[in-house]
Amino acid sequence: MVQRTGVGFYKISWTTAHPDGSNFIVFAQGEGVPSSAWNILHNANSTNLANTDTSVTFIVRDNNFGSVDGIMNFAILS
């Protein structure tokens, strides 16, 4: 399930625990707009934004580090 929790914040969750717990590899790619570059972050801290064995939260920022929405692709390795 993908849930937008705020501007630029996307939580992806699943039901079966990842075999490596919260220590998995994630790839993400965003579709930037012509006037700004994008940064996509995950496992940002040890609070509710951290990876768990059933979720990952992506934070999408522009080139001024402001939160922005947009199209994003991701893959989680298992």
PDB file of N, CA, C and O in Angstrom:
ATOM      1  N   MET A   1       0.835  -1.160   0.000  1.00  0.00           N
ATOM      2  CA  MET A   1       0.000   0.000   0.000  1.00  0.00           C
ATOM      3  C   MET A   1       0.891   1.238   0.000  1.00  0.00           C
ATOM      4  O   MET A   1       1.901   1.289   0.690  1.00  0.00           O
ATOM      5  N   VAL A   2       0.526   2.238  -0.782  1.00  0.00           N
ATOM      6  CA  VAL A   2       1.225   3.519  -0.813  1.00  0.00           C
ATOM      7  C   VAL A   2       0.303   4.564  -0.195  1.00  0.00           C
ATOM      8  O   VAL A   2      -0.847   4.696  -0.596  1.00  0.00           O
ATOM      9  N   GLN A   3       0.832   5.288   0.775  1.00  0.00           N
ATOM     10  CA  GLN A   3       0.053   6.314   1.473  1.00  0.00           C
ATOM     11  C   GLN A   3       0.825   7.621   1.468  1.00  0.00           C
ATOM     12  O   GLN A   3       1.984   7.655   1.861  1.00  0.00           O
ATOM     13  N   ARG A   4       0.186   8.685   1.017  1.00  0.00           N
ATOM     14  CA  ARG A   4       0.780  10.022   1.086  1.00  0.00           C
ATOM     15  C   ARG A   4       0.439  10.577   2.458  1.00  0.00           C
ATOM     16  O   ARG A   4      -0.721  10.798   2.774  1.00  0.00           O
ATOM     17  N   THR A   5       1.454  10.796   3.287  1.00  0.00           N
ATOM     18  CA  THR A   5       1.212  11.247   4.653  1.00  0.00           C
ATOM     19  C   THR A   5       1.388  12.756   4.816  1.00  0.00           C
ATOM     20  O   THR A   5       1.127  13.288   5.890  1.00  0.00           O
ATOM     21  N   GLY A   6       1.831  13.432   3.794  1.00  0.00           N
ATOM     22  CA  GLY A   6       2.019  14.884   3.791  1.00  0.00           C
ATOM     23  C   GLY A   6       2.684  15.265   2.488  1.00  0.00           C
ATOM     24  O   GLY A   6       3.053  14.392   1.690  1.00  0.00           O
ATOM     25  N   VAL A   7       2.847  16.546   2.237  1.00  0.00           N
ATOM     26  CA  VAL A   7       3.499  16.993   1.005  1.00  0.00           C
ATOM     27  C   VAL A   7       4.902  16.405   0.943  1.00  0.00           C
ATOM     28  O   VAL A   7       5.724  16.617   1.829  1.00  0.00           O
ATOM     29  N   GLY A   8       5.164  15.589  -0.081  1.00  0.00           N
ATOM     30  CA  GLY A   8       6.478  14.987  -0.276  1.00  0.00           C
ATOM     31  C   GLY A   8       6.772  13.765   0.573  1.00  0.00           C
ATOM     32  O   GLY A   8       7.848  13.195   0.465  1.00  0.00           O
ATOM     33  N   PHE A   9       5.836  13.307   1.403  1.00  0.00           N
ATOM     34  CA  PHE A   9       6.050  12.150   2.277  1.00  0.00           C
ATOM     35  C   PHE A   9       5.177  10.994   1.803  1.00  0.00           C
ATOM     36  O   PHE A   9       3.948  11.120   1.737  1.00  0.00           O
ATOM     37  N   TYR A  10       5.815   9.869   1.486  1.00  0.00           N
ATOM     38  CA  TYR A  10       5.110   8.695   0.985  1.00  0.00           C
ATOM     39  C   TYR A  10       5.528   7.472   1.783  1.00  0.00           C
ATOM     40  O   TYR A  10       6.712   7.144   1.860  1.00  0.00           O
ATOM     41  N   LYS A  11       4.560   6.790   2.385  1.00  0.00           N
ATOM     42  CA  LYS A  11       4.844   5.578   3.155  1.00  0.00           C
ATOM     43  C   LYS A  11       4.353   4.382   2.358  1.00  0.00           C
ATOM     44  O   LYS A  11       3.180   4.307   1.989  1.00  0.00           O
ATOM     45  N   ILE A  12       5.275   3.459   2.077  1.00  0.00           N
ATOM     46  CA  ILE A  12       4.945   2.229   1.372  1.00  0.00           C
ATOM     47  C   ILE A  12       4.979   1.116   2.414  1.00  0.00           C
ATOM     48  O   ILE A  12       5.962   0.969   3.143  1.00  0.00           O
ATOM     49  N   SER A  13       3.918   0.332   2.486  1.00  0.00           N
ATOM     50  CA  SER A  13       3.872  -0.739   3.482  1.00  0.00           C
ATOM     51  C   SER A  13       3.360  -2.026   2.851  1.00  0.00           C
ATOM     52  O   SER A  13       2.702  -2.020   1.814  1.00  0.00           O
ATOM     53  N   TRP A  14       3.685  -3.141   3.483  1.00  0.00           N
ATOM     54  CA  TRP A  14       3.303  -4.465   3.019  1.00  0.00           C
ATOM     55  C   TRP A  14       3.052  -5.337   4.244  1.00  0.00           C
ATOM     56  O   TRP A  14       3.403  -4.963   5.361  1.00  0.00           O
ATOM     57  N   THR A  15       2.453  -6.513   4.057  1.00  0.00           N
ATOM     58  CA  THR A  15       2.043  -7.335   5.202  1.00  0.00           C
ATOM     59  C   THR A  15       3.091  -8.341   5.656  1.00  0.00           C
ATOM     60  O   THR A  15       3.283  -8.536   6.845  1.00  0.00           O
ATOM     61  N   THR A  16       3.790  -8.976   4.737  1.00  0.00           N
ATOM     62  CA  THR A  16       4.805  -9.980   5.103  1.00  0.00           C
ATOM     63  C   THR A  16       6.114  -9.286   5.450  1.00  0.00           C
ATOM     64  O   THR A  16       6.623  -8.495   4.667  1.00  0.00           O
ATOM     65  N   ALA A  17       6.658  -9.595   6.629  1.00  0.00           N
ATOM     66  CA  ALA A  17       7.906  -8.952   7.067  1.00  0.00           C
ATOM     67  C   ALA A  17       9.042  -9.248   6.091  1.00  0.00           C
ATOM     68  O   ALA A  17       9.162 -10.360   5.575  1.00  0.00           O
ATOM     69  N   HIS A  18       9.873  -8.258   5.821  1.00  0.00           N
ATOM     70  CA  HIS A  18      11.032  -8.433   4.954  1.00  0.00           C
ATOM     71  C   HIS A  18      11.998  -9.415   5.625  1.00  0.00           C
ATOM     72  O   HIS A  18      12.211  -9.335   6.836  1.00  0.00           O
ATOM     73  N   PRO A  19      12.596 -10.328   4.862  1.00  0.00           N
ATOM     74  CA  PRO A  19      13.495 -11.327   5.473  1.00  0.00           C
ATOM     75  C   PRO A  19      14.734 -10.725   6.145  1.00  0.00           C
ATOM     76  O   PRO A  19      15.311 -11.342   7.038  1.00  0.00           O
ATOM     77  N   ASP A  20      15.126  -9.509   5.770  1.00  0.00           N
ATOM     78  CA  ASP A  20      16.272  -8.842   6.396  1.00  0.00           C
ATOM     79  C   ASP A  20      15.844  -7.813   7.436  1.00  0.00           C
ATOM     80  O   ASP A  20      16.613  -6.916   7.781  1.00  0.00           O
ATOM     81  N   GLY A  21      14.617  -7.899   7.918  1.00  0.00           N
ATOM     82  CA  GLY A  21      14.115  -6.936   8.887  1.00  0.00           C
ATOM     83  C   GLY A  21      14.045  -5.554   8.274  1.00  0.00           C
ATOM     84  O   GLY A  21      13.557  -5.382   7.163  1.00  0.00           O
ATOM     85  N   SER A  22      14.545  -4.566   8.993  1.00  0.00           N
ATOM     86  CA  SER A  22      14.507  -3.195   8.469  1.00  0.00           C
ATOM     87  C   SER A  22      15.787  -2.824   7.728  1.00  0.00           C
ATOM     88  O   SER A  22      15.965  -1.680   7.319  1.00  0.00           O
ATOM     89  N   ASN A  23      16.687  -3.803   7.516  1.00  0.00           N
ATOM     90  CA  ASN A  23      17.972  -3.554   6.838  1.00  0.00           C
ATOM     91  C   ASN A  23      17.937  -4.040   5.401  1.00  0.00           C
ATOM     92  O   ASN A  23      18.684  -4.917   5.007  1.00  0.00           O
ATOM     93  N   PHE A  24      17.059  -3.474   4.590  1.00  0.00           N
ATOM     94  CA  PHE A  24      16.934  -3.881   3.196  1.00  0.00           C
ATOM     95  C   PHE A  24      17.423  -2.768   2.277  1.00  0.00           C
ATOM     96  O   PHE A  24      17.608  -1.629   2.698  1.00  0.00           O
ATOM     97  N   ILE A  25      17.628  -3.126   1.009  1.00  0.00           N
ATOM     98  CA  ILE A  25      18.086  -2.164   0.007  1.00  0.00           C
ATOM     99  C   ILE A  25      16.878  -1.646  -0.762  1.00  0.00           C
ATOM    100  O   ILE A  25      16.031  -2.414  -1.207  1.00  0.00           O
ATOM    101  N   VAL A  26      16.819  -0.309  -0.917  1.00  0.00           N
ATOM    102  CA  VAL A  26      15.725   0.346  -1.619  1.00  0.00           C
ATOM    103  C   VAL A  26      16.310   1.239  -2.708  1.00  0.00           C
ATOM    104  O   VAL A  26      17.278   1.954  -2.472  1.00  0.00           O
ATOM    105  N   PHE A  27      15.730   1.166  -3.889  1.00  0.00           N
ATOM    106  CA  PHE A  27      16.079   2.078  -4.974  1.00  0.00           C
ATOM    107  C   PHE A  27      14.877   2.977  -5.233  1.00  0.00           C
ATOM    108  O   PHE A  27      13.745   2.510  -5.225  1.00  0.00           O
ATOM    109  N   ALA A  28      15.110   4.256  -5.467  1.00  0.00           N
ATOM    110  CA  ALA A  28      14.023   5.178  -5.782  1.00  0.00           C
ATOM    111  C   ALA A  28      14.483   6.147  -6.855  1.00  0.00           C
ATOM    112  O   ALA A  28      15.648   6.533  -6.908  1.00  0.00           O
ATOM    113  N   GLN A  29      13.544   6.538  -7.715  1.00  0.00           N
ATOM    114  CA  GLN A  29      13.828   7.466  -8.798  1.00  0.00           C
ATOM    115  C   GLN A  29      12.620   8.368  -8.937  1.00  0.00           C
ATOM    116  O   GLN A  29      11.482   7.908  -8.927  1.00  0.00           O
ATOM    117  N   GLY A  30      12.852   9.680  -9.020  1.00  0.00           N
ATOM    118  CA  GLY A  30      11.760  10.626  -9.154  1.00  0.00           C
ATOM    119  C   GLY A  30      11.781  11.304 -10.500  1.00  0.00           C
ATOM    120  O   GLY A  30      12.818  11.433 -11.133  1.00  0.00           O
ATOM    121  N   GLU A  31      10.606  11.727 -10.928  1.00  0.00           N
ATOM    122  CA  GLU A  31      10.483  12.472 -12.170  1.00  0.00           C
ATOM    123  C   GLU A  31      10.516  13.953 -11.820  1.00  0.00           C
ATOM    124  O   GLU A  31       9.559  14.499 -11.278  1.00  0.00           O
ATOM    125  N   GLY A  32      11.637  14.596 -12.084  1.00  0.00           N
ATOM    126  CA  GLY A  32      11.790  16.016 -11.767  1.00  0.00           C
ATOM    127  C   GLY A  32      11.012  16.903 -12.707  1.00  0.00           C
ATOM    128  O   GLY A  32      10.590  16.494 -13.778  1.00  0.00           O
ATOM    129  N   VAL A  33      10.795  18.106 -12.287  1.00  0.00           N
ATOM    130  CA  VAL A  33      10.150  19.106 -13.135  1.00  0.00           C
ATOM    131  C   VAL A  33      11.247  19.979 -13.730  1.00  0.00           C
ATOM    132  O   VAL A  33      12.355  20.033 -13.196  1.00  0.00           O
ATOM    133  N   PRO A  34      11.012  20.686 -14.813  1.00  0.00           N
ATOM    134  CA  PRO A  34      12.089  21.428 -15.494  1.00  0.00           C
ATOM    135  C   PRO A  34      12.853  22.420 -14.624  1.00  0.00           C
ATOM    136  O   PRO A  34      14.025  22.666 -14.863  1.00  0.00           O
ATOM    137  N   SER A  35      12.236  23.002 -13.609  1.00  0.00           N
ATOM    138  CA  SER A  35      12.907  24.071 -12.876  1.00  0.00           C
ATOM    139  C   SER A  35      13.571  23.622 -11.573  1.00  0.00           C
ATOM    140  O   SER A  35      14.094  24.456 -10.850  1.00  0.00           O
ATOM    141  N   SER A  36      13.539  22.334 -11.233  1.00  0.00           N
ATOM    142  CA  SER A  36      14.143  21.930  -9.964  1.00  0.00           C
ATOM    143  C   SER A  36      14.675  20.508 -10.033  1.00  0.00           C
ATOM    144  O   SER A  36      14.199  19.686 -10.795  1.00  0.00           O
ATOM    145  N   ALA A  37      15.678  20.243  -9.247  1.00  0.00           N
ATOM    146  CA  ALA A  37      16.201  18.884  -9.102  1.00  0.00           C
ATOM    147  C   ALA A  37      15.491  18.220  -7.934  1.00  0.00           C
ATOM    148  O   ALA A  37      14.949  18.885  -7.071  1.00  0.00           O
ATOM    149  N   TRP A  38      15.508  16.895  -7.891  1.00  0.00           N
ATOM    150  CA  TRP A  38      14.827  16.169  -6.831  1.00  0.00           C
ATOM    151  C   TRP A  38      15.821  15.379  -6.006  1.00  0.00           C
ATOM    152  O   TRP A  38      16.801  14.852  -6.515  1.00  0.00           O
ATOM    153  N   ASN A  39      15.528  15.263  -4.741  1.00  0.00           N
ATOM    154  CA  ASN A  39      16.241  14.371  -3.834  1.00  0.00           C
ATOM    155  C   ASN A  39      15.194  13.465  -3.211  1.00  0.00           C
ATOM    156  O   ASN A  39      14.140  13.938  -2.790  1.00  0.00           O
ATOM    157  N   ILE A  40      15.461  12.176  -3.159  1.00  0.00           N
ATOM    158  CA  ILE A  40      14.553  11.245  -2.500  1.00  0.00           C
ATOM    159  C   ILE A  40      15.324  10.590  -1.368  1.00  0.00           C
ATOM    160  O   ILE A  40      16.366   9.974  -1.585  1.00  0.00           O
ATOM    161  N   LEU A  41      14.815  10.731  -0.163  1.00  0.00           N
ATOM    162  CA  LEU A  41      15.464  10.207   1.032  1.00  0.00           C
ATOM    163  C   LEU A  41      14.605   9.100   1.636  1.00  0.00           C
ATOM    164  O   LEU A  41      13.387   9.100   1.502  1.00  0.00           O
ATOM    165  N   HIS A  42      15.250   8.180   2.339  1.00  0.00           N
ATOM    166  CA  HIS A  42      14.500   7.204   3.136  1.00  0.00           C
ATOM    167  C   HIS A  42      15.324   6.861   4.359  1.00  0.00           C
ATOM    168  O   HIS A  42      16.501   7.182   4.447  1.00  0.00           O
ATOM    169  N   ASN A  43      14.698   6.216   5.322  1.00  0.00           N
ATOM    170  CA  ASN A  43      15.326   5.899   6.609  1.00  0.00           C
ATOM    171  C   ASN A  43      15.932   7.168   7.206  1.00  0.00           C
ATOM    172  O   ASN A  43      17.076   7.212   7.621  1.00  0.00           O
ATOM    173  N   ALA A  44      15.116   8.209   7.240  1.00  0.00           N
ATOM    174  CA  ALA A  44      15.589   9.545   7.590  1.00  0.00           C
ATOM    175  C   ALA A  44      15.993   9.682   9.047  1.00  0.00           C
ATOM    176  O   ALA A  44      16.806  10.519   9.375  1.00  0.00           O
ATOM    177  N   ASN A  45      15.417   8.909   9.915  1.00  0.00           N
ATOM    178  CA  ASN A  45      15.758   9.008  11.338  1.00  0.00           C
ATOM    179  C   ASN A  45      15.296   7.755  12.066  1.00  0.00           C
ATOM    180  O   ASN A  45      14.921   6.779  11.444  1.00  0.00           O
ATOM    181  N   SER A  46      15.286   7.784  13.355  1.00  0.00           N
ATOM    182  CA  SER A  46      14.886   6.608  14.122  1.00  0.00           C
ATOM    183  C   SER A  46      13.488   6.740  14.714  1.00  0.00           C
ATOM    184  O   SER A  46      13.123   6.000  15.604  1.00  0.00           O
ATOM    185  N   THR A  47      12.689   7.678  14.204  1.00  0.00           N
ATOM    186  CA  THR A  47      11.320   7.832  14.693  1.00  0.00           C
ATOM    187  C   THR A  47      10.352   7.173  13.722  1.00  0.00           C
ATOM    188  O   THR A  47      10.679   6.161  13.110  1.00  0.00           O
ATOM    189  N   ASN A  48       9.192   7.767  13.522  1.00  0.00           N
ATOM    190  CA  ASN A  48       8.183   7.158  12.651  1.00  0.00           C
ATOM    191  C   ASN A  48       8.548   7.184  11.175  1.00  0.00           C
ATOM    192  O   ASN A  48       7.849   6.611  10.359  1.00  0.00           O
ATOM    193  N   LEU A  49       9.653   7.825  10.779  1.00  0.00           N
ATOM    194  CA  LEU A  49      10.083   7.846   9.380  1.00  0.00           C
ATOM    195  C   LEU A  49      11.079   6.744   9.046  1.00  0.00           C
ATOM    196  O   LEU A  49      11.427   6.543   7.883  1.00  0.00           O
ATOM    197  N   ALA A  50      11.564   6.028  10.034  1.00  0.00           N
ATOM    198  CA  ALA A  50      12.576   4.993   9.811  1.00  0.00           C
ATOM    199  C   ALA A  50      11.977   3.769   9.119  1.00  0.00           C
ATOM    200  O   ALA A  50      10.782   3.494   9.229  1.00  0.00           O
ATOM    201  N   ASN A  51      12.826   3.031   8.394  1.00  0.00           N
ATOM    202  CA  ASN A  51      12.406   1.767   7.806  1.00  0.00           C
ATOM    203  C   ASN A  51      11.986   0.801   8.906  1.00  0.00           C
ATOM    204  O   ASN A  51      12.557   0.798   9.990  1.00  0.00           O
ATOM    205  N   THR A  52      10.996  -0.028   8.602  1.00  0.00           N
ATOM    206  CA  THR A  52      10.650  -1.148   9.472  1.00  0.00           C
ATOM    207  C   THR A  52      10.667  -2.396   8.602  1.00  0.00           C
ATOM    208  O   THR A  52      10.888  -2.310   7.390  1.00  0.00           O
ATOM    209  N   ASP A  53      10.411  -3.544   9.184  1.00  0.00           N
ATOM    210  CA  ASP A  53      10.390  -4.771   8.370  1.00  0.00           C
ATOM    211  C   ASP A  53       9.152  -4.857   7.484  1.00  0.00           C
ATOM    212  O   ASP A  53       9.062  -5.715   6.622  1.00  0.00           O
ATOM    213  N   THR A  54       8.188  -3.936   7.645  1.00  0.00           N
ATOM    214  CA  THR A  54       6.988  -3.921   6.801  1.00  0.00           C
ATOM    215  C   THR A  54       6.694  -2.562   6.177  1.00  0.00           C
ATOM    216  O   THR A  54       5.595  -2.351   5.660  1.00  0.00           O
ATOM    217  N   SER A  55       7.668  -1.636   6.210  1.00  0.00           N
ATOM    218  CA  SER A  55       7.401  -0.336   5.582  1.00  0.00           C
ATOM    219  C   SER A  55       8.684   0.450   5.330  1.00  0.00           C
ATOM    220  O   SER A  55       9.712   0.206   5.950  1.00  0.00           O
ATOM    221  N   VAL A  56       8.560   1.395   4.412  1.00  0.00           N
ATOM    222  CA  VAL A  56       9.611   2.371   4.141  1.00  0.00           C
ATOM    223  C   VAL A  56       8.922   3.694   3.840  1.00  0.00           C
ATOM    224  O   VAL A  56       7.842   3.718   3.241  1.00  0.00           O
ATOM    225  N   THR A  57       9.495   4.792   4.307  1.00  0.00           N
ATOM    226  CA  THR A  57       8.952   6.118   4.023  1.00  0.00           C
ATOM    227  C   THR A  57       9.952   6.875   3.162  1.00  0.00           C
ATOM    228  O   THR A  57      11.132   6.942   3.490  1.00  0.00           O
ATOM    229  N   PHE A  58       9.461   7.418   2.034  1.00  0.00           N
ATOM    230  CA  PHE A  58      10.280   8.240   1.167  1.00  0.00           C
ATOM    231  C   PHE A  58       9.924   9.697   1.401  1.00  0.00           C
ATOM    232  O   PHE A  58       8.756  10.043   1.566  1.00  0.00           O
ATOM    233  N   ILE A  59      10.927  10.548   1.402  1.00  0.00           N
ATOM    234  CA  ILE A  59      10.735  11.985   1.523  1.00  0.00           C
ATOM    235  C   ILE A  59      11.300  12.611   0.260  1.00  0.00           C
ATOM    236  O   ILE A  59      12.466  12.417  -0.064  1.00  0.00           O
ATOM    237  N   VAL A  60      10.463  13.334  -0.472  1.00  0.00           N
ATOM    238  CA  VAL A  60      10.842  13.921  -1.751  1.00  0.00           C
ATOM    239  C   VAL A  60      11.066  15.421  -1.545  1.00  0.00           C
ATOM    240  O   VAL A  60      10.196  16.118  -1.023  1.00  0.00           O
ATOM    241  N   ARG A  61      12.240  15.886  -1.959  1.00  0.00           N
ATOM    242  CA  ARG A  61      12.621  17.297  -1.781  1.00  0.00           C
ATOM    243  C   ARG A  61      13.045  17.889  -3.118  1.00  0.00           C
ATOM    244  O   ARG A  61      13.534  17.190  -3.990  1.00  0.00           O
ATOM    245  N   ASP A  62      12.893  19.208  -3.246  1.00  0.00           N
ATOM    246  CA  ASP A  62      13.391  19.896  -4.435  1.00  0.00           C
ATOM    247  C   ASP A  62      14.815  20.381  -4.200  1.00  0.00           C
ATOM    248  O   ASP A  62      15.414  20.092  -3.158  1.00  0.00           O
ATOM    249  N   ASN A  63      15.372  21.127  -5.156  1.00  0.00           N
ATOM    250  CA  ASN A  63      16.765  21.550  -5.039  1.00  0.00           C
ATOM    251  C   ASN A  63      16.982  22.587  -3.938  1.00  0.00           C
ATOM    252  O   ASN A  63      18.116  22.884  -3.588  1.00  0.00           O
ATOM    253  N   ASN A  64      15.917  23.146  -3.370  1.00  0.00           N
ATOM    254  CA  ASN A  64      16.026  24.025  -2.210  1.00  0.00           C
ATOM    255  C   ASN A  64      15.708  23.283  -0.917  1.00  0.00           C
ATOM    256  O   ASN A  64      15.537  23.893   0.129  1.00  0.00           O
ATOM    257  N   PHE A  65      15.581  21.968  -0.990  1.00  0.00           N
ATOM    258  CA  PHE A  65      15.271  21.054   0.103  1.00  0.00           C
ATOM    259  C   PHE A  65      13.864  21.271   0.667  1.00  0.00           C
ATOM    260  O   PHE A  65      13.571  20.940   1.798  1.00  0.00           O
ATOM    261  N   GLY A  66      12.978  21.818  -0.154  1.00  0.00           N
ATOM    262  CA  GLY A  66      11.573  21.937   0.235  1.00  0.00           C
ATOM    263  C   GLY A  66      10.819  20.686  -0.168  1.00  0.00           C
ATOM    264  O   GLY A  66      11.123  20.047  -1.175  1.00  0.00           O
ATOM    265  N   SER A  67       9.834  20.287   0.616  1.00  0.00           N
ATOM    266  CA  SER A  67       9.026  19.104   0.310  1.00  0.00           C
ATOM    267  C   SER A  67       8.170  19.354  -0.926  1.00  0.00           C
ATOM    268  O   SER A  67       7.535  20.402  -1.040  1.00  0.00           O
ATOM    269  N   VAL A  68       8.158  18.395  -1.850  1.00  0.00           N
ATOM    270  CA  VAL A  68       7.369  18.492  -3.075  1.00  0.00           C
ATOM    271  C   VAL A  68       6.740  17.141  -3.380  1.00  0.00           C
ATOM    272  O   VAL A  68       7.259  16.091  -3.000  1.00  0.00           O
ATOM    273  N   ASP A  69       5.598  17.163  -4.064  1.00  0.00           N
ATOM    274  CA  ASP A  69       4.962  15.944  -4.553  1.00  0.00           C
ATOM    275  C   ASP A  69       5.403  15.693  -5.984  1.00  0.00           C
ATOM    276  O   ASP A  69       5.836  16.602  -6.678  1.00  0.00           O
ATOM    277  N   GLY A  70       5.283  14.459  -6.417  1.00  0.00           N
ATOM    278  CA  GLY A  70       5.623  14.146  -7.793  1.00  0.00           C
ATOM    279  C   GLY A  70       5.556  12.660  -8.055  1.00  0.00           C
ATOM    280  O   GLY A  70       5.213  11.872  -7.179  1.00  0.00           O
ATOM    281  N   ILE A  71       5.910  12.283  -9.247  1.00  0.00           N
ATOM    282  CA  ILE A  71       5.900  10.881  -9.660  1.00  0.00           C
ATOM    283  C   ILE A  71       7.200  10.234  -9.201  1.00  0.00           C
ATOM    284  O   ILE A  71       8.278  10.781  -9.391  1.00  0.00           O
ATOM    285  N   MET A  72       7.085   9.050  -8.606  1.00  0.00           N
ATOM    286  CA  MET A  72       8.243   8.353  -8.073  1.00  0.00           C
ATOM    287  C   MET A  72       8.117   6.863  -8.373  1.00  0.00           C
ATOM    288  O   MET A  72       7.018   6.312  -8.326  1.00  0.00           O
ATOM    289  N   ASN A  73       9.235   6.235  -8.696  1.00  0.00           N
ATOM    290  CA  ASN A  73       9.312   4.788  -8.879  1.00  0.00           C
ATOM    291  C   ASN A  73      10.229   4.248  -7.782  1.00  0.00           C
ATOM    292  O   ASN A  73      11.188   4.906  -7.383  1.00  0.00           O
ATOM    293  N   PHE A  74       9.942   3.028  -7.328  1.00  0.00           N
ATOM    294  CA  PHE A  74      10.793   2.444  -6.302  1.00  0.00           C
ATOM    295  C   PHE A  74      10.861   0.927  -6.459  1.00  0.00           C
ATOM    296  O   PHE A  74       9.991   0.326  -7.084  1.00  0.00           O
ATOM    297  N   ALA A  75      11.901   0.345  -5.902  1.00  0.00           N
ATOM    298  CA  ALA A  75      12.054  -1.111  -5.856  1.00  0.00           C
ATOM    299  C   ALA A  75      12.705  -1.471  -4.532  1.00  0.00           C
ATOM    300  O   ALA A  75      13.600  -0.789  -4.070  1.00  0.00           O
ATOM    301  N   ILE A  76      12.222  -2.551  -3.920  1.00  0.00           N
ATOM    302  CA  ILE A  76      12.762  -3.037  -2.661  1.00  0.00           C
ATOM    303  C   ILE A  76      13.305  -4.435  -2.912  1.00  0.00           C
ATOM    304  O   ILE A  76      12.586  -5.309  -3.380  1.00  0.00           O
ATOM    305  N   LEU A  77      14.587  -4.642  -2.624  1.00  0.00           N
ATOM    306  CA  LEU A  77      15.199  -5.946  -2.848  1.00  0.00           C
ATOM    307  C   LEU A  77      14.928  -6.867  -1.668  1.00  0.00           C
ATOM    308  O   LEU A  77      14.886  -6.449  -0.527  1.00  0.00           O
ATOM    309  N   SER A  78      14.738  -8.141  -1.985  1.00  0.00           N
ATOM    310  CA  SER A  78      14.554  -9.131  -0.913  1.00  0.00           C
ATOM    311  C   SER A  78      15.430 -10.334  -1.163  1.00  0.00           C
ATOM    312  O   SER A  78      16.017 -10.496  -2.185  1.00  0.00           O
TER     313      SER A  78
END
